[in-house]
Amino acid sequence: MGKSWQSIVWTISVLLFVAGAAASCSQPQPKSRINSNAPGEQAALPPTPDSSVRMKGASGAKSWRTTADAIIAEGVKYMGTPYVYGTERFEDKAFDCSSYVQYLYGHHGISLGYNAREQAVQGPEIAFMNMRRGDLMFFSDEDFPNETGLNKVRHVGIYMGEGKILHTYQPGIGVVISNIHKDEKEGEYWYQHFLFARRVIPD
């Protein structure tokens, strides 16, 4: 009787164990989304971009825009500052066109050449339609129509976006914002005398 009872208990235990094992194997296990697919098999979800690459790209974009905005915001504070050709560099009582941009960009860690021609070879050249805030714009001068090459460069300004230039020129005008087209003072002069732009704020 004792042996028979033990046999029954043992048999029931074995049956319960087998049933439990079968139940646990019958549940499909979720696939990992990382390397879970056989070659040629489509992923259940599209892969997400690497977060470090995404953050790097975002911070890079933010960096150039922040620098450009800061340069322009500082430059606007000098509206009306007198224009004096050949003025002393890195002082803010008066500017000529090249000392103005040299002063502003220098405050933000970007070293520019002494005059507009030196600045005109810094950074990659940018097409007119691809300019962005903070790019430098270079212009010829109607009083020097026969110049060639870099000698054509007679003026530099900062592109503000939306068709506007922040720059300084001519005694009695000084630091001013001009329109590339239909400027109140100069009409189409800036557009007609535009040579090229340069990008000196890195991406």
mmCIF file of C-alpha atoms in Angstrom:
data_model
loop_
_atom_site.group_PDB
_atom_site.id
_atom_site.type_symbol
_atom_site.label_atom_id
_atom_site.label_comp_id
_atom_site.label_asym_id
_atom_site.label_seq_id
_atom_site.Cartn_x
_atom_site.Cartn_y
_atom_site.Cartn_z
ATOM 1 C CA MET A 1 0.000 0.000 0.000
ATOM 2 C CA GLY A 2 2.885 2.340 0.900
ATOM 3 C CA LYS A 3 4.792 1.487 -2.263
ATOM 4 C CA SER A 4 1.668 1.857 -4.381
ATOM 5 C CA TRP A 5 0.961 5.360 -2.961
ATOM 6 C CA GLN A 6 4.550 6.427 -3.554
ATOM 7 C CA SER A 7 4.307 5.225 -7.167
ATOM 8 C CA ILE A 8 1.136 7.245 -7.711
ATOM 9 C CA VAL A 9 2.687 10.397 -6.229
ATOM 10 C CA TRP A 10 5.845 9.938 -8.327
ATOM 11 C CA THR A 11 3.790 9.429 -11.509
ATOM 12 C CA ILE A 12 1.711 12.559 -10.836
ATOM 13 C CA SER A 13 4.863 14.608 -10.190
ATOM 14 C CA VAL A 14 6.424 13.472 -13.456
ATOM 15 C CA LEU A 15 3.244 14.321 -15.395
ATOM 16 C CA LEU A 16 3.046 17.792 -13.830
ATOM 17 C CA PHE A 17 6.695 18.484 -14.637
ATOM 18 C CA VAL A 18 6.263 17.455 -18.283
ATOM 19 C CA ALA A 19 3.087 19.530 -18.627
ATOM 20 C CA GLY A 20 4.816 22.574 -17.136
ATOM 21 C CA ALA A 21 7.787 22.215 -19.480
ATOM 22 C CA ALA A 22 5.502 21.899 -22.480
ATOM 23 C CA ALA A 23 3.569 25.045 -21.485
ATOM 24 C CA SER A 24 6.720 27.138 -21.115
ATOM 25 C CA CYS A 25 8.033 26.124 -24.566
ATOM 26 C CA SER A 26 4.733 26.767 -26.292
ATOM 27 C CA GLN A 27 4.851 30.552 -25.579
ATOM 28 C CA PRO A 28 6.703 32.302 -28.463
ATOM 29 C CA GLN A 29 9.605 34.362 -27.136
ATOM 30 C CA PRO A 30 9.845 37.997 -28.351
ATOM 31 C CA LYS A 31 12.672 38.604 -30.809
ATOM 32 C CA SER A 32 15.356 41.118 -29.966
ATOM 33 C CA ARG A 33 15.242 44.127 -32.299
ATOM 34 C CA ILE A 34 19.034 44.064 -32.464
ATOM 35 C CA ASN A 35 20.422 41.596 -34.997
ATOM 36 C CA SER A 36 17.266 39.500 -34.790
ATOM 37 C CA ASN A 37 16.715 39.095 -38.514
ATOM 38 C CA ALA A 38 18.033 36.471 -40.843
ATOM 39 C CA PRO A 39 19.770 37.736 -44.014
ATOM 40 C CA GLY A 40 17.177 39.229 -46.337
ATOM 41 C CA GLU A 41 14.488 39.310 -43.636
ATOM 42 C CA GLN A 42 12.817 42.671 -43.123
ATOM 43 C CA ALA A 43 13.126 44.263 -39.690
ATOM 44 C CA ALA A 44 9.957 44.480 -37.620
ATOM 45 C CA LEU A 45 10.751 48.160 -36.903
ATOM 46 C CA PRO A 46 12.935 50.550 -38.930
ATOM 47 C CA PRO A 47 16.383 51.049 -37.421
ATOM 48 C CA THR A 48 16.824 54.287 -35.487
ATOM 49 C CA PRO A 49 19.785 56.572 -36.206
ATOM 50 C CA ASP A 50 22.732 56.303 -33.906
ATOM 51 C CA SER A 51 22.057 58.768 -31.085
ATOM 52 C CA SER A 52 25.649 59.999 -30.914
ATOM 53 C CA VAL A 53 25.618 60.863 -34.625
ATOM 54 C CA ARG A 54 22.237 62.562 -34.292
ATOM 55 C CA MET A 55 23.375 64.646 -31.318
ATOM 56 C CA LYS A 56 26.615 65.562 -33.037
ATOM 57 C CA GLY A 57 24.758 66.783 -36.093
ATOM 58 C CA ALA A 58 22.292 68.801 -34.033
ATOM 59 C CA SER A 59 24.969 70.421 -31.909
ATOM 60 C CA GLY A 60 27.007 71.252 -35.026
ATOM 61 C CA ALA A 61 24.049 73.007 -36.625
ATOM 62 C CA LYS A 62 23.328 74.846 -33.409
ATOM 63 C CA SER A 63 26.945 75.895 -33.048
ATOM 64 C CA TRP A 64 27.268 77.812 -36.350
ATOM 65 C CA ARG A 65 23.868 79.444 -35.949
ATOM 66 C CA THR A 66 24.591 80.498 -32.372
ATOM 67 C CA THR A 67 27.906 82.033 -33.435
ATOM 68 C CA ALA A 68 26.337 83.862 -36.384
ATOM 69 C CA ASP A 69 23.505 85.204 -34.242
ATOM 70 C CA ALA A 70 25.929 86.397 -31.570
ATOM 71 C CA ILE A 71 28.166 88.161 -34.125
ATOM 72 C CA ILE A 72 25.212 89.896 -35.743
ATOM 73 C CA ALA A 73 23.650 90.861 -32.394
ATOM 74 C CA GLU A 74 26.941 92.439 -31.326
ATOM 75 C CA GLY A 75 27.398 94.122 -34.703
ATOM 76 C CA VAL A 76 23.960 95.766 -34.557
ATOM 77 C CA LYS A 77 24.957 97.450 -31.284
ATOM 78 C CA TYR A 78 27.422 99.553 -33.288
ATOM 79 C CA MET A 79 24.817 100.987 -35.655
ATOM 80 C CA GLY A 80 25.849 104.497 -36.626
ATOM 81 C CA THR A 81 29.482 104.104 -35.474
ATOM 82 C CA PRO A 82 31.546 106.322 -37.806
ATOM 83 C CA TYR A 83 33.306 105.007 -40.888
ATOM 84 C CA VAL A 84 37.007 105.906 -41.065
ATOM 85 C CA TYR A 85 39.121 104.294 -43.789
ATOM 86 C CA GLY A 86 42.259 102.604 -42.418
ATOM 87 C CA THR A 87 41.164 103.000 -38.808
ATOM 88 C CA GLU A 88 43.055 101.268 -36.020
ATOM 89 C CA ARG A 89 42.263 97.574 -35.717
ATOM 90 C CA PHE A 90 40.480 96.037 -32.720
ATOM 91 C CA GLU A 91 39.066 99.288 -31.407
ATOM 92 C CA ASP A 92 35.404 100.258 -31.632
ATOM 93 C CA LYS A 93 35.288 104.060 -31.812
ATOM 94 C CA ALA A 94 35.343 103.925 -35.627
ATOM 95 C CA PHE A 95 35.518 101.187 -38.267
ATOM 96 C CA ASP A 96 36.202 100.630 -41.908
ATOM 97 C CA CYS A 97 34.531 97.668 -43.573
ATOM 98 C CA SER A 98 37.291 95.122 -42.954
ATOM 99 C CA SER A 99 38.146 96.262 -39.412
ATOM 100 C CA TYR A 100 34.456 95.976 -38.520
ATOM 101 C CA VAL A 101 34.142 92.316 -39.510
ATOM 102 C CA GLN A 102 37.614 91.530 -38.155
ATOM 103 C CA TYR A 103 36.625 93.023 -34.788
ATOM 104 C CA LEU A 104 33.291 91.181 -34.534
ATOM 105 C CA TYR A 105 34.493 87.760 -35.684
ATOM 106 C CA GLY A 106 37.641 88.039 -33.568
ATOM 107 C CA HIS A 107 35.446 88.392 -30.467
ATOM 108 C CA HIS A 108 34.018 84.968 -31.295
ATOM 109 C CA GLY A 109 37.278 83.148 -31.913
ATOM 110 C CA ILE A 110 37.421 83.553 -35.706
ATOM 111 C CA SER A 111 40.609 85.223 -36.922
ATOM 112 C CA LEU A 112 40.234 87.259 -40.114
ATOM 113 C CA GLY A 113 42.805 89.014 -42.275
ATOM 114 C CA TYR A 114 43.681 92.695 -42.059
ATOM 115 C CA ASN A 115 41.800 93.916 -45.124
ATOM 116 C CA ALA A 116 38.958 92.801 -47.389
ATOM 117 C CA ARG A 117 41.281 91.133 -49.909
ATOM 118 C CA GLU A 118 42.918 89.004 -47.226
ATOM 119 C CA GLN A 119 39.500 88.089 -45.852
ATOM 120 C CA ALA A 120 38.300 87.224 -49.364
ATOM 121 C CA VAL A 121 40.469 84.086 -49.468
ATOM 122 C CA GLN A 122 39.373 82.685 -46.098
ATOM 123 C CA GLY A 123 36.829 79.883 -45.974
ATOM 124 C CA PRO A 124 35.038 78.129 -48.845
ATOM 125 C CA GLU A 125 33.332 80.204 -51.525
ATOM 126 C CA ILE A 126 29.542 80.155 -51.310
ATOM 127 C CA ALA A 127 27.098 80.735 -54.154
ATOM 128 C CA PHE A 128 24.741 83.687 -53.779
ATOM 129 C CA MET A 129 21.676 81.434 -53.475
ATOM 130 C CA ASN A 130 23.343 79.306 -50.767
ATOM 131 C CA MET A 131 24.363 82.092 -48.398
ATOM 132 C CA ARG A 132 23.397 81.793 -44.745
ATOM 133 C CA ARG A 133 23.583 84.136 -41.768
ATOM 134 C CA GLY A 134 27.149 85.011 -40.863
ATOM 135 C CA ASP A 135 28.667 84.491 -44.325
ATOM 136 C CA LEU A 136 30.921 87.293 -45.552
ATOM 137 C CA MET A 137 29.896 89.100 -48.745
ATOM 138 C CA PHE A 138 32.474 90.753 -50.990
ATOM 139 C CA PHE A 139 31.863 93.574 -53.443
ATOM 140 C CA SER A 140 33.576 95.522 -56.185
ATOM 141 C CA ASP A 141 33.520 99.331 -56.441
ATOM 142 C CA GLU A 142 32.137 101.332 -59.346
ATOM 143 C CA ASP A 143 35.108 103.712 -59.024
ATOM 144 C CA PHE A 144 37.523 100.870 -59.918
ATOM 145 C CA PRO A 145 35.924 99.196 -62.960
ATOM 146 C CA ASN A 146 39.136 97.835 -64.509
ATOM 147 C CA GLU A 147 40.458 95.819 -61.566
ATOM 148 C CA THR A 148 40.875 92.054 -61.989
ATOM 149 C CA GLY A 149 41.189 89.082 -59.653
ATOM 150 C CA LEU A 150 41.371 89.872 -55.953
ATOM 151 C CA ASN A 151 41.988 93.526 -56.764
ATOM 152 C CA LYS A 152 38.290 93.734 -57.617
ATOM 153 C CA VAL A 153 37.480 93.214 -53.922
ATOM 154 C CA ARG A 154 36.810 96.654 -52.443
ATOM 155 C CA HIS A 155 34.225 96.012 -49.735
ATOM 156 C CA VAL A 156 33.089 93.359 -47.261
ATOM 157 C CA GLY A 157 29.892 92.954 -45.254
ATOM 158 C CA ILE A 158 28.076 90.349 -43.175
ATOM 159 C CA TYR A 159 25.065 88.556 -44.592
ATOM 160 C CA MET A 160 22.215 88.786 -42.061
ATOM 161 C CA GLY A 161 19.738 86.595 -43.919
ATOM 162 C CA GLU A 162 16.506 87.779 -45.561
ATOM 163 C CA GLY A 163 18.432 89.781 -48.160
ATOM 164 C CA LYS A 164 20.166 92.111 -45.708
ATOM 165 C CA ILE A 165 23.800 93.140 -45.213
ATOM 166 C CA LEU A 166 25.345 94.409 -41.972
ATOM 167 C CA HIS A 167 28.374 96.541 -42.832
ATOM 168 C CA THR A 168 29.968 99.963 -42.696
ATOM 169 C CA TYR A 169 30.861 102.274 -45.554
ATOM 170 C CA GLN A 170 31.316 105.923 -46.410
ATOM 171 C CA PRO A 171 31.845 108.812 -43.986
ATOM 172 C CA GLY A 172 28.499 110.097 -42.808
ATOM 173 C CA ILE A 173 26.865 106.642 -43.013
ATOM 174 C CA GLY A 174 28.955 104.292 -40.864
ATOM 175 C CA VAL A 175 27.591 100.993 -39.570
ATOM 176 C CA VAL A 176 24.271 100.312 -41.260
ATOM 177 C CA ILE A 177 21.940 97.552 -42.454
ATOM 178 C CA SER A 178 21.427 97.577 -46.224
ATOM 179 C CA ASN A 179 19.144 95.630 -48.534
ATOM 180 C CA ILE A 180 20.797 93.670 -51.319
ATOM 181 C CA HIS A 181 17.885 94.625 -53.576
ATOM 182 C CA LYS A 182 16.077 97.967 -53.636
ATOM 183 C CA ASP A 183 18.128 99.509 -50.867
ATOM 184 C CA GLU A 184 16.823 102.843 -49.637
ATOM 185 C CA LYS A 185 20.183 104.570 -50.152
ATOM 186 C CA GLU A 186 21.839 102.576 -52.933
ATOM 187 C CA GLY A 187 19.072 100.964 -54.976
ATOM 188 C CA GLU A 188 20.495 97.860 -56.740
ATOM 189 C CA TYR A 189 24.136 98.815 -56.163
ATOM 190 C CA TRP A 190 24.952 95.988 -53.728
ATOM 191 C CA TYR A 191 23.447 93.313 -55.931
ATOM 192 C CA GLN A 192 25.128 94.646 -59.059
ATOM 193 C CA HIS A 193 28.561 94.825 -57.391
ATOM 194 C CA PHE A 194 28.401 91.534 -55.461
ATOM 195 C CA LEU A 195 31.382 89.297 -56.266
ATOM 196 C CA PHE A 196 31.115 86.230 -54.030
ATOM 197 C CA ALA A 197 30.558 85.082 -50.452
ATOM 198 C CA ARG A 198 32.829 83.177 -48.075
ATOM 199 C CA ARG A 199 31.870 80.956 -45.136
ATOM 200 C CA VAL A 200 34.187 81.601 -42.201
ATOM 201 C CA ILE A 201 31.958 80.235 -39.428
ATOM 202 C CA PRO A 202 32.587 76.472 -39.400
ATOM 203 C CA ASP A 203 29.704 73.985 -39.437
#
